[in-house]
Short mmCIF file of C-alpha atoms in Angstrom, two decimals:
data_model
loop_
_atom_site.label_atom_id
_atom_site.label_comp_id
_atom_site.label_asym_id
_atom_site.label_seq_id
_atom_site.Cartn_x
_atom_site.Cartn_y
_atom_site.Cartn_z
CA UNK A 1 48.90 258.63 206.77
CA UNK A 2 46.67 262.55 206.16
CA UNK A 3 45.25 263.02 209.38
CA UNK A 4 41.64 265.45 209.52
CA UNK A 5 43.81 268.27 210.83
CA UNK A 6 46.41 268.51 208.41
CA UNK A 7 43.79 268.53 205.35
CA UNK A 8 41.89 271.35 207.42
CA UNK A 9 45.02 273.12 207.16
CA UNK A 10 46.05 272.24 203.74
CA UNK A 11 42.29 273.57 202.92
CA UNK A 12 42.79 277.19 204.65
CA UNK A 13 46.12 277.25 203.16
CA UNK A 14 44.61 277.08 199.90
CA UNK A 15 41.98 279.24 200.57
CA UNK A 16 44.54 282.29 202.21
CA UNK A 17 46.12 282.41 199.51
CA UNK A 18 43.69 282.14 196.59
CA UNK A 19 42.09 285.24 198.48
CA UNK A 20 45.26 286.89 198.24
CA UNK A 21 45.26 286.80 195.01
CA UNK A 22 41.99 287.95 194.43
CA UNK A 23 42.20 290.82 196.34
CA UNK A 24 45.74 291.82 194.75
CA UNK A 25 44.43 290.81 191.13
CA UNK A 26 41.83 293.67 192.27
CA UNK A 27 44.32 296.12 193.85
CA UNK A 28 46.79 296.18 191.30
CA UNK A 29 44.84 298.90 188.63
CA UNK A 30 45.16 301.13 190.93
CA UNK A 31 48.03 300.60 191.79
CA UNK A 32 49.49 301.00 188.80
CA UNK A 33 47.52 303.71 188.34
CA UNK A 34 49.28 305.70 190.97
CA UNK A 35 52.12 304.75 190.18
CA UNK A 36 51.37 306.94 186.57
CA UNK A 37 49.36 309.42 187.82
CA UNK A 38 52.03 310.67 189.83
CA UNK A 39 54.73 309.73 187.76
CA UNK A 40 52.77 312.97 185.38
CA UNK A 41 52.51 314.44 188.17
CA UNK A 42 56.21 314.76 189.02
CA UNK A 43 56.34 315.78 185.53
CA UNK A 44 54.50 319.11 185.62
CA UNK A 45 56.43 319.66 189.30
CA UNK A 46 59.50 319.53 187.03
CA UNK A 47 58.39 322.20 184.21
CA UNK A 48 57.38 324.23 187.92
CA UNK A 49 53.37 323.16 187.99
CA UNK A 50 53.70 321.62 191.56
CA UNK A 51 50.63 320.02 193.08
CA UNK A 52 50.73 319.01 196.56
CA UNK A 53 50.11 315.38 197.12
CA UNK A 54 47.38 315.04 199.63
CA UNK A 55 45.23 311.64 200.14
CA UNK A 56 42.15 313.77 197.62
CA UNK A 57 44.99 313.91 195.57
CA UNK A 58 46.14 310.37 196.07
CA UNK A 59 42.81 309.39 195.27
CA UNK A 60 41.84 310.89 192.31
CA UNK A 61 45.51 310.05 190.57
CA UNK A 62 44.36 306.09 191.95
CA UNK A 63 41.05 305.77 190.44
CA UNK A 64 42.05 308.52 187.07
CA UNK A 65 45.62 307.86 186.41
CA UNK A 66 46.86 309.67 184.20
CA UNK A 67 43.86 311.98 183.33
CA UNK A 68 43.02 312.42 187.19
CA UNK A 69 46.87 313.53 187.35
CA UNK A 70 46.10 316.11 184.61
CA UNK A 71 42.24 316.68 186.23
CA UNK A 72 44.70 317.69 189.67
CA UNK A 73 46.45 320.02 187.27
CA UNK A 74 44.41 322.34 185.03
CA UNK A 75 42.15 322.55 188.19
CA UNK A 76 45.58 323.57 189.78
CA UNK A 77 46.27 325.80 186.98
CA UNK A 78 43.18 327.65 186.80
CA UNK A 79 42.88 328.03 190.62
CA UNK A 80 39.65 325.76 190.95
CA UNK A 81 41.27 323.10 193.68
CA UNK A 82 44.20 321.60 194.94
CA UNK A 83 45.77 325.09 195.70
CA UNK A 84 48.35 324.92 198.56
CA UNK A 85 47.14 326.28 201.23
CA UNK A 86 49.49 329.45 202.39
CA UNK A 87 51.93 329.27 205.15
CA UNK A 88 51.29 330.70 208.57
#
């Protein structure tokens, strides 16, 4: 016979997995955008336009994907933002 505790644990485990599934489904597009954007930045670095990967660059690329990476590259090339800090 199934006890109340076993049933409660089963309900909690199912709720946990459903919640985890929802979190993964929410985060997956940001991960894909980040990977695609970083590949664009890597390709640009291969052609000689290197941008330092900072948390701000990762945020722009994660939200914007490839267009975000192109925006970062354009801002870097025109000297507006994402410039490398001078070595002291």
